[in-house]
PDB file of C-alpha atoms in Angstrom:
ATOM      1  CA  MET A   1     206.682 -22.538-171.300  1.00  0.00           C
ATOM      2  CA  THR A   2     210.383 -21.701-171.283  1.00  0.00           C
ATOM      3  CA  LEU A   3     212.153 -19.412-169.005  1.00  0.00           C
ATOM      4  CA  ALA A   4     212.280 -16.657-171.674  1.00  0.00           C
ATOM      5  CA  GLN A   5     208.564 -16.591-171.640  1.00  0.00           C
ATOM      6  CA  SER A   6     207.246 -15.338-168.382  1.00  0.00           C
ATOM      7  CA  SER A   7     203.822 -14.011-167.760  1.00  0.00           C
ATOM      8  CA  PHE A   8     202.717 -11.227-165.504  1.00  0.00           C
ATOM      9  CA  GLY A   9     199.181 -12.013-164.661  1.00  0.00           C
ATOM     10  CA  ASN A  10     196.559 -10.030-162.728  1.00  0.00           C
ATOM     11  CA  GLY A  11     197.476 -11.663-159.499  1.00  0.00           C
ATOM     12  CA  ASP A  12     201.111 -10.756-159.855  1.00  0.00           C
ATOM     13  CA  PHE A  13     200.166  -7.225-160.696  1.00  0.00           C
ATOM     14  CA  LEU A  14     197.936  -6.930-157.595  1.00  0.00           C
ATOM     15  CA  LEU A  15     200.681  -8.364-155.351  1.00  0.00           C
ATOM     16  CA  TRP A  16     203.148  -5.863-156.899  1.00  0.00           C
ATOM     17  CA  MET A  17     200.665  -2.972-156.185  1.00  0.00           C
ATOM     18  CA  PHE A  18     200.260  -4.232-152.574  1.00  0.00           C
ATOM     19  CA  GLU A  19     204.041  -4.347-152.012  1.00  0.00           C
ATOM     20  CA  PHE A  20     204.504  -0.921-153.567  1.00  0.00           C
ATOM     21  CA  PHE A  21     201.774   0.395-151.236  1.00  0.00           C
ATOM     22  CA  LEU A  22     203.521  -1.092-148.215  1.00  0.00           C
ATOM     23  CA  PHE A  23     206.752   0.469-149.352  1.00  0.00           C
ATOM     24  CA  VAL A  24     205.182   3.887-149.590  1.00  0.00           C
ATOM     25  CA  ILE A  25     203.511   3.510-146.188  1.00  0.00           C
ATOM     26  CA  TRP A  26     206.842   2.493-144.656  1.00  0.00           C
ATOM     27  CA  PHE A  27     208.584   5.678-145.811  1.00  0.00           C
ATOM     28  CA  TRP A  28     205.595   7.820-144.713  1.00  0.00           C
ATOM     29  CA  LEU A  29     205.712   6.185-141.261  1.00  0.00           C
ATOM     30  CA  LEU A  30     209.498   6.661-141.081  1.00  0.00           C
ATOM     31  CA  PHE A  31     209.202  10.319-141.939  1.00  0.00           C
ATOM     32  CA  MET A  32     206.558  10.751-139.258  1.00  0.00           C
ATOM     33  CA  VAL A  33     208.576   8.955-136.580  1.00  0.00           C
ATOM     34  CA  PHE A  34     211.793  10.739-137.399  1.00  0.00           C
ATOM     35  CA  SER A  35     210.240  14.101-137.548  1.00  0.00           C
ATOM     36  CA  ASP A  36     208.471  13.526-134.190  1.00  0.00           C
ATOM     37  CA  LEU A  37     211.689  12.393-132.647  1.00  0.00           C
ATOM     38  CA  PHE A  38     213.616  15.521-133.622  1.00  0.00           C
ATOM     39  CA  ARG A  39     210.741  17.740-132.791  1.00  0.00           C
ATOM     40  CA  ASP A  40     210.704  16.450-129.204  1.00  0.00           C
ATOM     41  CA  HIS A  41     213.057  18.546-127.129  1.00  0.00           C
ATOM     42  CA  GLU A  42     212.277  16.688-123.864  1.00  0.00           C
ATOM     43  CA  THR A  43     213.680  13.314-125.064  1.00  0.00           C
ATOM     44  CA  SER A  44     217.402  12.865-124.590  1.00  0.00           C
ATOM     45  CA  GLY A  45     219.914  12.234-127.457  1.00  0.00           C
ATOM     46  CA  TRP A  46     220.497   8.652-126.197  1.00  0.00           C
ATOM     47  CA  ALA A  47     216.750   7.784-126.170  1.00  0.00           C
ATOM     48  CA  LYS A  48     216.404   9.273-129.697  1.00  0.00           C
ATOM     49  CA  THR A  49     219.363   7.141-130.880  1.00  0.00           C
ATOM     50  CA  LEU A  50     217.810   4.013-129.425  1.00  0.00           C
ATOM     51  CA  TRP A  51     214.496   4.707-131.062  1.00  0.00           C
ATOM     52  CA  ILE A  52     216.180   5.195-134.422  1.00  0.00           C
ATOM     53  CA  ILE A  53     218.204   1.956-134.074  1.00  0.00           C
ATOM     54  CA  LEU A  54     214.969   0.102-133.124  1.00  0.00           C
ATOM     55  CA  VAL A  55     213.093   1.509-136.097  1.00  0.00           C
ATOM     56  CA  ILE A  56     215.915   0.648-138.505  1.00  0.00           C
ATOM     57  CA  VAL A  57     216.665  -2.845-137.139  1.00  0.00           C
ATOM     58  CA  LEU A  58     213.087  -3.908-136.715  1.00  0.00           C
ATOM     59  CA  PRO A  59     211.362  -1.790-139.358  1.00  0.00           C
ATOM     60  CA  TYR A  60     207.632  -2.265-139.000  1.00  0.00           C
ATOM     61  CA  LEU A  61     207.680  -3.570-135.467  1.00  0.00           C
ATOM     62  CA  GLY A  62     209.860  -0.649-134.301  1.00  0.00           C
ATOM     63  CA  VAL A  63     207.467   1.868-135.871  1.00  0.00           C
ATOM     64  CA  PHE A  64     204.449   0.205-134.326  1.00  0.00           C
ATOM     65  CA  ILE A  65     206.169   0.087-130.934  1.00  0.00           C
ATOM     66  CA  TYR A  66     206.977   3.779-131.256  1.00  0.00           C
ATOM     67  CA  LEU A  67     203.333   4.651-132.285  1.00  0.00           C
ATOM     68  CA  ILE A  68     202.018   2.650-129.255  1.00  0.00           C
ATOM     69  CA  ALA A  69     204.530   4.138-126.739  1.00  0.00           C
ATOM     70  CA  ARG A  70     204.528   7.678-127.942  1.00  0.00           C
ATOM     71  CA  GLY A  71     201.555   8.127-130.218  1.00  0.00           C
ATOM     72  CA  ARG A  72     199.582  10.565-128.060  1.00  0.00           C
ATOM     73  CA  GLY A  73     202.622  12.748-127.559  1.00  0.00           C
ATOM     74  CA  MET A  74     203.070  12.911-131.431  1.00  0.00           C
ATOM     75  CA  ALA A  75     199.660  14.700-131.732  1.00  0.00           C
ATOM     76  CA  GLU A  76     200.476  17.061-128.886  1.00  0.00           C
ATOM     77  CA  ARG A  77     203.897  18.024-130.284  1.00  0.00           C
ATOM     78  CA  GLY A  78     202.470  18.520-133.688  1.00  0.00           C
ATOM     79  CA  LEU A  79     199.677  20.762-132.300  1.00  0.00           C
ATOM     80  CA  LYS A  80     202.273  22.790-130.278  1.00  0.00           C
ATOM     81  CA  GLN A  81     204.373  23.284-133.385  1.00  0.00           C
ATOM     82  CA  GLN A  82     201.412  24.426-135.356  1.00  0.00           C
ATOM     83  CA  GLN A  83     200.329  26.830-132.691  1.00  0.00           C
ATOM     84  CA  ALA A  84     203.845  28.402-132.422  1.00  0.00           C
ATOM     85  CA  MET A  85     204.061  28.774-136.257  1.00  0.00           C
ATOM     86  CA  LYS A  86     200.664  30.451-136.224  1.00  0.00           C
ATOM     87  CA  GLN A  87     201.623  32.851-133.433  1.00  0.00           C
ATOM     88  CA  GLN A  88     204.850  33.788-135.378  1.00  0.00           C
ATOM     89  CA  MET A  89     202.867  34.375-138.635  1.00  0.00           C
ATOM     90  CA  ASP A  90     200.294  36.487-136.820  1.00  0.00           C
ATOM     91  CA  ALA A  91     203.069  38.629-135.144  1.00  0.00           C
ATOM     92  CA  GLN A  92     204.774  39.086-138.543  1.00  0.00           C
ATOM     93  CA  ILE A  93     201.436  40.125-140.152  1.00  0.00           C
ATOM     94  CA  ARG A  94     200.680  42.492-137.414  1.00  0.00           C
ATOM     95  CA  SER A  95     204.099  44.093-137.645  1.00  0.00           C
ATOM     96  CA  ALA A  96     203.924  44.425-141.402  1.00  0.00           C
ATOM     97  CA  VAL A  97     200.340  45.830-141.385  1.00  0.00           C
ATOM     98  CA  GLY A  98     200.943  48.137-138.349  1.00  0.00           C
ATOM     99  CA  THR A  99     197.743  47.497-136.373  1.00  0.00           C
ATOM    100  CA  GLY A 100     197.589  51.038-134.957  1.00  0.00           C
ATOM    101  CA  MET A 101     198.482  49.878-131.486  1.00  0.00           C
ATOM    102  CA  SER A 102     199.966  52.390-128.996  1.00  0.00           C
ATOM    103  CA  PRO A 103     203.713  52.435-128.536  1.00  0.00           C
ATOM    104  CA  THR A 104     203.338  50.877-125.132  1.00  0.00           C
ATOM    105  CA  ASP A 105     201.337  47.916-126.580  1.00  0.00           C
ATOM    106  CA  GLN A 106     204.005  47.557-129.373  1.00  0.00           C
ATOM    107  CA  ILE A 107     206.788  47.468-126.807  1.00  0.00           C
ATOM    108  CA  ALA A 108     204.868  45.042-124.635  1.00  0.00           C
ATOM    109  CA  GLN A 109     204.308  42.752-127.695  1.00  0.00           C
ATOM    110  CA  ALA A 110     207.909  42.950-128.605  1.00  0.00           C
ATOM    111  CA  LYS A 111     208.912  42.107-124.998  1.00  0.00           C
ATOM    112  CA  SER A 112     206.761  39.046-125.030  1.00  0.00           C
ATOM    113  CA  LEU A 113     208.345  37.911-128.366  1.00  0.00           C
ATOM    114  CA  LEU A 114     211.723  38.475-126.763  1.00  0.00           C
ATOM    115  CA  ASP A 115     210.776  36.510-123.685  1.00  0.00           C
ATOM    116  CA  THR A 116     209.609  33.538-125.760  1.00  0.00           C
ATOM    117  CA  GLY A 117     212.821  33.544-127.819  1.00  0.00           C
ATOM    118  CA  THR A 118     211.034  34.426-131.068  1.00  0.00           C
ATOM    119  CA  ILE A 119     213.239  37.532-131.581  1.00  0.00           C
ATOM    120  CA  THR A 120     216.642  38.587-130.455  1.00  0.00           C
ATOM    121  CA  GLN A 121     217.633  41.481-128.188  1.00  0.00           C
ATOM    122  CA  ALA A 122     218.792  43.463-131.249  1.00  0.00           C
ATOM    123  CA  GLU A 123     215.421  42.967-132.969  1.00  0.00           C
ATOM    124  CA  PHE A 124     213.655  43.972-129.735  1.00  0.00           C
ATOM    125  CA  ASP A 125     215.702  47.122-129.674  1.00  0.00           C
ATOM    126  CA  VAL A 126     214.787  47.958-133.261  1.00  0.00           C
ATOM    127  CA  LEU A 127     211.111  47.317-132.611  1.00  0.00           C
ATOM    128  CA  LYS A 128     211.255  49.486-129.483  1.00  0.00           C
ATOM    129  CA  ALA A 129     212.934  52.285-131.364  1.00  0.00           C
ATOM    130  CA  LYS A 130     210.280  52.149-134.049  1.00  0.00           C
ATOM    131  CA  ALA A 131     207.507  52.183-131.476  1.00  0.00           C
ATOM    132  CA  LEU A 132     208.948  55.212-129.679  1.00  0.00           C
ATOM    133  CA  ALA A 133     209.641  57.069-132.972  1.00  0.00           C
ATOM    134  CA  SER A 134     205.946  56.732-134.016  1.00  0.00           C
TER     135      SER A 134
END
């Protein structure tokens, strides 16, 4: 067989599929680690930089070390983010539907949104004025 005639057998195809699978998994793991790093507000910028360097310099080993060291926190941070998003969506739905709450309840709810930083002072003032007008 000459160099111009190369064969691509079943074994080569399976090996290629395995390598492609590892490549896709690698990007998925990178996405998960980076999103967790930037979601975590308690970790300093220097620590985040060191984790990123470790993950880039030692690709799979860095990701595995990250998962071992911070894996439990990843789930907790993801859960907190989902809960915050659900609370914001529920608040928007309630404000759009107009749940028939008393003006006092509406102002108290707007105040709690202001205290958590979900809305600004200007938005709070608008909600308060709407509640008092109704």
